[in-house]
mmCIF file of C-alpha atoms and ligand atoms in Angstrom:
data_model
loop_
_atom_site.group_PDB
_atom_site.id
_atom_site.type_symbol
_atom_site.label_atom_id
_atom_site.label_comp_id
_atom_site.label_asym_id
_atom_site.label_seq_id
_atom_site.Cartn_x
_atom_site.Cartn_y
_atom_site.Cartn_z
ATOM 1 C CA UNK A 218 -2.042 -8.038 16.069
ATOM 2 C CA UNK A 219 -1.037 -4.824 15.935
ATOM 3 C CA UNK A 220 2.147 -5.204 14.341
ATOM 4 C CA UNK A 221 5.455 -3.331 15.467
ATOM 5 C CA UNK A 222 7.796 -5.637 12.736
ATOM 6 C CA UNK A 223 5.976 -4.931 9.812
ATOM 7 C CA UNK A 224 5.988 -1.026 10.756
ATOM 8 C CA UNK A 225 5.712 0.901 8.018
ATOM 9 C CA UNK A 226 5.835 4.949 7.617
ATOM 10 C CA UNK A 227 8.270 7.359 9.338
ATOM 11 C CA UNK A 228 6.124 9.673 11.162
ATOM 12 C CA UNK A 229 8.935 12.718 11.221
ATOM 13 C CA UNK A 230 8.365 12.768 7.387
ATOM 14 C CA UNK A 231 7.324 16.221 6.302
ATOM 15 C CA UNK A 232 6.512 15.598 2.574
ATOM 16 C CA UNK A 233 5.765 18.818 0.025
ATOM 17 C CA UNK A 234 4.532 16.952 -3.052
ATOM 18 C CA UNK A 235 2.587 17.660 -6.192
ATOM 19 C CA UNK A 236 0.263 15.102 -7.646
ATOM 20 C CA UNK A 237 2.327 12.354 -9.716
ATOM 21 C CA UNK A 238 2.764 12.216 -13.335
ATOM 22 C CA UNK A 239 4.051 8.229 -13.209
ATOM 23 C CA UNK A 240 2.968 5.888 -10.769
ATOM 24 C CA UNK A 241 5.750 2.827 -10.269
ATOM 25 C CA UNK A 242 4.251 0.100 -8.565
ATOM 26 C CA UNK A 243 7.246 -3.101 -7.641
ATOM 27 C CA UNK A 244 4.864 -4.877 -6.112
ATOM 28 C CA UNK A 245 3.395 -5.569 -9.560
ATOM 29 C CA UNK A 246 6.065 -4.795 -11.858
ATOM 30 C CA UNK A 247 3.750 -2.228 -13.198
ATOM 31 C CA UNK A 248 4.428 1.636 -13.873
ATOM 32 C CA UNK A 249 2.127 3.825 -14.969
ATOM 33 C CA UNK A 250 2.496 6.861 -16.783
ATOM 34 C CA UNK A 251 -0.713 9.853 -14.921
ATOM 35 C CA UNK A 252 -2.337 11.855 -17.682
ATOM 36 C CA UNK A 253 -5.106 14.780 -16.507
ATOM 37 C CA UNK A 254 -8.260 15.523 -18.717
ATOM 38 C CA UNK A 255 -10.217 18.573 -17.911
ATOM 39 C CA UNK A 256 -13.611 17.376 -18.784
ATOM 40 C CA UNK A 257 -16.905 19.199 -18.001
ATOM 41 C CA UNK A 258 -18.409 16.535 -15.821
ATOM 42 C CA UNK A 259 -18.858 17.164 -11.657
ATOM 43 C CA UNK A 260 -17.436 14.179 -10.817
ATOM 44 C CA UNK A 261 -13.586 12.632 -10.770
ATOM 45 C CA UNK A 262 -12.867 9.580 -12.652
ATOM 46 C CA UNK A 263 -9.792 7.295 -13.169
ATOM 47 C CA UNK A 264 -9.714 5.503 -16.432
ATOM 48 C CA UNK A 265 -7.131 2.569 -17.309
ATOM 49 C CA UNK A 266 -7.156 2.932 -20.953
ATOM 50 C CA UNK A 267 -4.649 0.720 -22.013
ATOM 51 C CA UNK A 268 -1.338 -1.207 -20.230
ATOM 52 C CA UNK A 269 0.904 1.629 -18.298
ATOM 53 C CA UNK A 270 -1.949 4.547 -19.382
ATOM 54 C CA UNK A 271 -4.423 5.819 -16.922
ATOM 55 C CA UNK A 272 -5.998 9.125 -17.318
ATOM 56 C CA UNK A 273 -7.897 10.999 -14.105
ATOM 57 C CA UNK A 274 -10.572 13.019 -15.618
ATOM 58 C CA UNK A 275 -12.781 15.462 -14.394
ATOM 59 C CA UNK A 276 -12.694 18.292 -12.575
ATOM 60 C CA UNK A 277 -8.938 17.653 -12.184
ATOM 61 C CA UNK A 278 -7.759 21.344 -10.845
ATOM 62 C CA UNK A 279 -9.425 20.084 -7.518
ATOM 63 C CA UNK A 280 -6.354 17.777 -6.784
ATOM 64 C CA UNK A 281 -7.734 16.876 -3.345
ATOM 65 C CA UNK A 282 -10.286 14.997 -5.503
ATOM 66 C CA UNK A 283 -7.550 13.539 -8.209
ATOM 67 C CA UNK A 284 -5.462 12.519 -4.814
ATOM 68 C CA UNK A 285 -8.073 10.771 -3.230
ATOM 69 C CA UNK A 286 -8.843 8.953 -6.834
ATOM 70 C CA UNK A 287 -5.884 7.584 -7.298
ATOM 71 C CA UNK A 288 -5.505 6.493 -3.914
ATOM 72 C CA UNK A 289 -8.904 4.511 -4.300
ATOM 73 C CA UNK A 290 -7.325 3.499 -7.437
ATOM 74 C CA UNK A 291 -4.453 2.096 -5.485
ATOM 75 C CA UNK A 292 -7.060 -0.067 -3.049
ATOM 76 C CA UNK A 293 -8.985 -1.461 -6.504
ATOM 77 C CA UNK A 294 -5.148 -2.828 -7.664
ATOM 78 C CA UNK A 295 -4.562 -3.917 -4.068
ATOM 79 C CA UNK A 296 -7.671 -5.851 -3.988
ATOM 80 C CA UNK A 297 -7.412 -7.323 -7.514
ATOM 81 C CA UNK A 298 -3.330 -8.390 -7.211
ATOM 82 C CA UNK A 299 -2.497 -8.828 -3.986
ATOM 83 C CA UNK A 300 -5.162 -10.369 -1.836
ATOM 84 C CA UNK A 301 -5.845 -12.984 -4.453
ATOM 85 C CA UNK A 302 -2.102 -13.590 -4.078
ATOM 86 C CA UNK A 303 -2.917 -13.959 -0.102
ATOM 87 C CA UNK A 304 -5.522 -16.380 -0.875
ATOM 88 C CA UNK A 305 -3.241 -18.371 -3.978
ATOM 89 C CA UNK A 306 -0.483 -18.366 -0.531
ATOM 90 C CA UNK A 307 -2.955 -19.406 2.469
ATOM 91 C CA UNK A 308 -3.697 -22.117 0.384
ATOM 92 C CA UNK A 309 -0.110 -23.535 -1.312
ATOM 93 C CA UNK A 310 0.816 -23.133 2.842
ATOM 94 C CA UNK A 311 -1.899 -24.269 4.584
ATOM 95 C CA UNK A 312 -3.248 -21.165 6.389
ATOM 96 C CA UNK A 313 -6.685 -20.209 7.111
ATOM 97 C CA UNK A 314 -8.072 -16.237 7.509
ATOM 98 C CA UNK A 315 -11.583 -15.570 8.272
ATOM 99 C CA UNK A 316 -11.491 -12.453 5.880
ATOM 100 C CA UNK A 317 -9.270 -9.887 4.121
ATOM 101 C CA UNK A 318 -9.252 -6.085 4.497
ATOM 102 C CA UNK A 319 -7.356 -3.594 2.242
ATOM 103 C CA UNK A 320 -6.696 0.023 4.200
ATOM 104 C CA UNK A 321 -4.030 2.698 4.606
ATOM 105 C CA UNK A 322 -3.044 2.420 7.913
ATOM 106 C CA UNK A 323 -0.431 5.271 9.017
ATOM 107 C CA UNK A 324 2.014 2.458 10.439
ATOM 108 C CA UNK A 325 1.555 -0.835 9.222
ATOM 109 C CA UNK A 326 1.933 -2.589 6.255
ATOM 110 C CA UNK A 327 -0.371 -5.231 7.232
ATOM 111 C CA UNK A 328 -1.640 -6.651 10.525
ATOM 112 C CA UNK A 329 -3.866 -9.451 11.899
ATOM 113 C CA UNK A 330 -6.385 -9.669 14.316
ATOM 114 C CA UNK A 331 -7.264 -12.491 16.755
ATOM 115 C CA UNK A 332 -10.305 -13.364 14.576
ATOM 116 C CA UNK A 333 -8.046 -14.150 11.438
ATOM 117 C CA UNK A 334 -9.225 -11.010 9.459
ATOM 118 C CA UNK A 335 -5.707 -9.838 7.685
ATOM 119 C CA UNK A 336 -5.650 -6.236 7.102
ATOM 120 C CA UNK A 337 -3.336 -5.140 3.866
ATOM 121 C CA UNK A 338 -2.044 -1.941 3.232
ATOM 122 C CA UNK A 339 -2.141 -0.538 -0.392
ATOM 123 C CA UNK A 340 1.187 1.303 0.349
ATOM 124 C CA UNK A 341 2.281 -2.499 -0.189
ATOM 125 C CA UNK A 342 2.124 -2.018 -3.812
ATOM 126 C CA UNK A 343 5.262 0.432 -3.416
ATOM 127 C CA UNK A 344 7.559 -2.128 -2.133
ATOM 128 C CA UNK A 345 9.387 -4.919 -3.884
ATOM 129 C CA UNK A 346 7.558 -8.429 -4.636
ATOM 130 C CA UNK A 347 9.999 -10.242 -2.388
ATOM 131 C CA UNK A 348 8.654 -7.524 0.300
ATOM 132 C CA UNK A 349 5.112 -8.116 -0.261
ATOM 133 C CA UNK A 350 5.117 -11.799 -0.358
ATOM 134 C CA UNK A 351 7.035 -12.164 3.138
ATOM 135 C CA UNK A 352 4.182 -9.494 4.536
ATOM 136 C CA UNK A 353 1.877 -11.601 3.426
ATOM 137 C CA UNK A 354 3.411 -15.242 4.478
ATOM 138 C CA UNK A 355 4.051 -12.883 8.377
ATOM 139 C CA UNK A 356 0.361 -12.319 8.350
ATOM 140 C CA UNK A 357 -0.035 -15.866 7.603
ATOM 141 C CA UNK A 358 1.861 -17.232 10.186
ATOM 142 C CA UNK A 359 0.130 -14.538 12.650
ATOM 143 C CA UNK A 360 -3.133 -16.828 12.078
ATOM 144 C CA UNK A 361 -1.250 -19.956 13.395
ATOM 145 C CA UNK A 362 1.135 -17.826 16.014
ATOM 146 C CA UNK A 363 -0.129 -14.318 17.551
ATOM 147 C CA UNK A 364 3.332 -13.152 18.576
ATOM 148 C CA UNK A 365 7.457 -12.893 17.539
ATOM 149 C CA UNK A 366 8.514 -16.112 19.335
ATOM 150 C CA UNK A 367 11.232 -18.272 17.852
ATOM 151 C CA UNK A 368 8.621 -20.858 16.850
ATOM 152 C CA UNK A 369 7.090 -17.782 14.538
ATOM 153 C CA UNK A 370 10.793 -16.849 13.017
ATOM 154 C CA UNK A 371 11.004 -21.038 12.707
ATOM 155 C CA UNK A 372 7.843 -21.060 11.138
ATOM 156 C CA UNK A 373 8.322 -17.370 8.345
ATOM 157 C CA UNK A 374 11.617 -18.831 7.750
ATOM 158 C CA UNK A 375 10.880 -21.723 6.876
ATOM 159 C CA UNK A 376 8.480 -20.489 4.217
ATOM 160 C CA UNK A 377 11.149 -17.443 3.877
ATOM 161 C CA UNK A 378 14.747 -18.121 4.288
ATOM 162 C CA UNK A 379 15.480 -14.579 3.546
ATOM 163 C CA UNK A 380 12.800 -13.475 6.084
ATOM 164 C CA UNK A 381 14.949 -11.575 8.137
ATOM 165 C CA UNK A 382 16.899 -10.112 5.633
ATOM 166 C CA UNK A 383 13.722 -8.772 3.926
ATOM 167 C CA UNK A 384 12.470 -7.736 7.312
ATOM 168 C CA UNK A 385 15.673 -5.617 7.544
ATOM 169 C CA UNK A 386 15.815 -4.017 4.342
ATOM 170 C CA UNK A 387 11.733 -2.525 4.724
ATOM 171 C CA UNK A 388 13.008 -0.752 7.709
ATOM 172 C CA UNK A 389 13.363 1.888 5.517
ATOM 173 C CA UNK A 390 10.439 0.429 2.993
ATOM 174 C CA UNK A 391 8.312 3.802 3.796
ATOM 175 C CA UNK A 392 10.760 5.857 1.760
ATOM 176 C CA UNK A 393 9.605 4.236 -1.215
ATOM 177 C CA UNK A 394 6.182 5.022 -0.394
ATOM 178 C CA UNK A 395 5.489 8.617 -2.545
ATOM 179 C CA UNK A 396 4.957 11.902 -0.972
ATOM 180 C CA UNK A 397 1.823 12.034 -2.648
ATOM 181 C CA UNK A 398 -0.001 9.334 -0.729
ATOM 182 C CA UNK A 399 1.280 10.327 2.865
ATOM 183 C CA UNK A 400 0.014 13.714 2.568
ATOM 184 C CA UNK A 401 -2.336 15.942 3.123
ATOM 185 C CA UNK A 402 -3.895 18.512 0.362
ATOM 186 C CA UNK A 403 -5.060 21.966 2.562
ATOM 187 C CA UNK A 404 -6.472 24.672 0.925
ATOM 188 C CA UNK A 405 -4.235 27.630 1.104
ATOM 189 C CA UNK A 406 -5.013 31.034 1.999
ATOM 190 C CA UNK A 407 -3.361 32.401 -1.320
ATOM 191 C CA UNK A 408 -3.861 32.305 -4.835
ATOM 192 C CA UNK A 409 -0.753 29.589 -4.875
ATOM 193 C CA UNK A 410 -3.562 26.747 -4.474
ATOM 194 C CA UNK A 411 -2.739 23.418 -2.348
ATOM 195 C CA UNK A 412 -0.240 22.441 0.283
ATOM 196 C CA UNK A 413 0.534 19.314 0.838
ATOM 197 C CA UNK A 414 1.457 18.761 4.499
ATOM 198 C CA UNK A 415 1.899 15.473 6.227
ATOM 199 C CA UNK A 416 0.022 13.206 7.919
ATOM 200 C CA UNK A 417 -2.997 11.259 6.200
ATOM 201 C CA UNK A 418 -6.943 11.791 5.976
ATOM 202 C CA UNK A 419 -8.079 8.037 6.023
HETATM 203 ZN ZN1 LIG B 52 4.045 -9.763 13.114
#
């Protein structure tokens, strides 16, 4: 459904944001410190080379192409961490999903669909783990309930107690999301290089 409770980015946000140096994901306890190689190859790579070390490499003065790297980056950890932890929950709970999508909606941290397919967010990775999991346990319940009615609350919470607490608190969840991912890289007409401006280009 498309999902007004689990809304997600603040679209009055005007961001200005260079690419990041350090990367802090909650969602897996992870941070990760952004090194740049200039290497003579076309393309644009992202290497982890060892834990909390990942180097972009390429033609890295293009930083639309090191921004859209890391952000596919982002999906790979999302798909690896956190829809494996859907799965690990679906089945400790009892739920059943026809299939699992990871995107970057503009507004949503995660959604489900009348057919069961659970669509994740990789801007979940900038939230806190007691975030993610009750995103993932609402999505959940969404494949048993398709609405807010008090038998959903009944049924989050009692999975959740702190549901609606947590619920609360990512009300303002987007501002932990970096200015890096929301925007947008445009050429500039001067020598000064990229803007970034907002809105997104998925
Ligand atoms: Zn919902």
């Amino acid at each position: 459904m498309h999902d007004r409770m689990l809304a997600a980015v603040n679209p009055t946000r005007a961001p200005l944001a260079a690419l990041p140096e350090d990367i802090a994901l909650p969602a897996l306890d992870e941070s990760w410190r952004i090194e740049y190689l200039s290497t003579k190859t076309g393309r644009i790579g992202v290497m982890m080379e060892q834990s909390g070390r990942l180097t972009v490499y390429g033609a890295v003065t293009d930083h639309d192409a090191c921004r859209a790297v890391l952000i596919r980056w982002l999906k790979c950890r999302t798909r690896e961490e956190l829809v494996p932890w859907l799965y690990r929950l679906a089945e400790q709970n009892g739920f059943r999903f026809s299939e699992v999508l990871v995107r970057g909606q503009k507004t949503r941290w995660a959604s489900c669909s009348s057919k069961g397919t659970i669509s994740l967010s990789y801007k979940l990775l900038f939230l806190e783990r007691d975030s993610v999991r009750c995103v993932l346990l609402h999505e959940l319940c969404h494949t048993a309930l398709m609405n807010h009615s008090r038998r959903f609350w009944t049924l989050l919470c009692g999975l959740e107690p702190n549901c609606k607490a947590i619920h609360k608190r990512m009300r303002d969840g987007w501002k932990q999301v970096p200015a890096w991912v929301e925007g947008r890289i445009e050429r500039g007409p001067s020598e000064k290089g990229f803007v970034w401006q907002k809105g997104g280009t998925r």
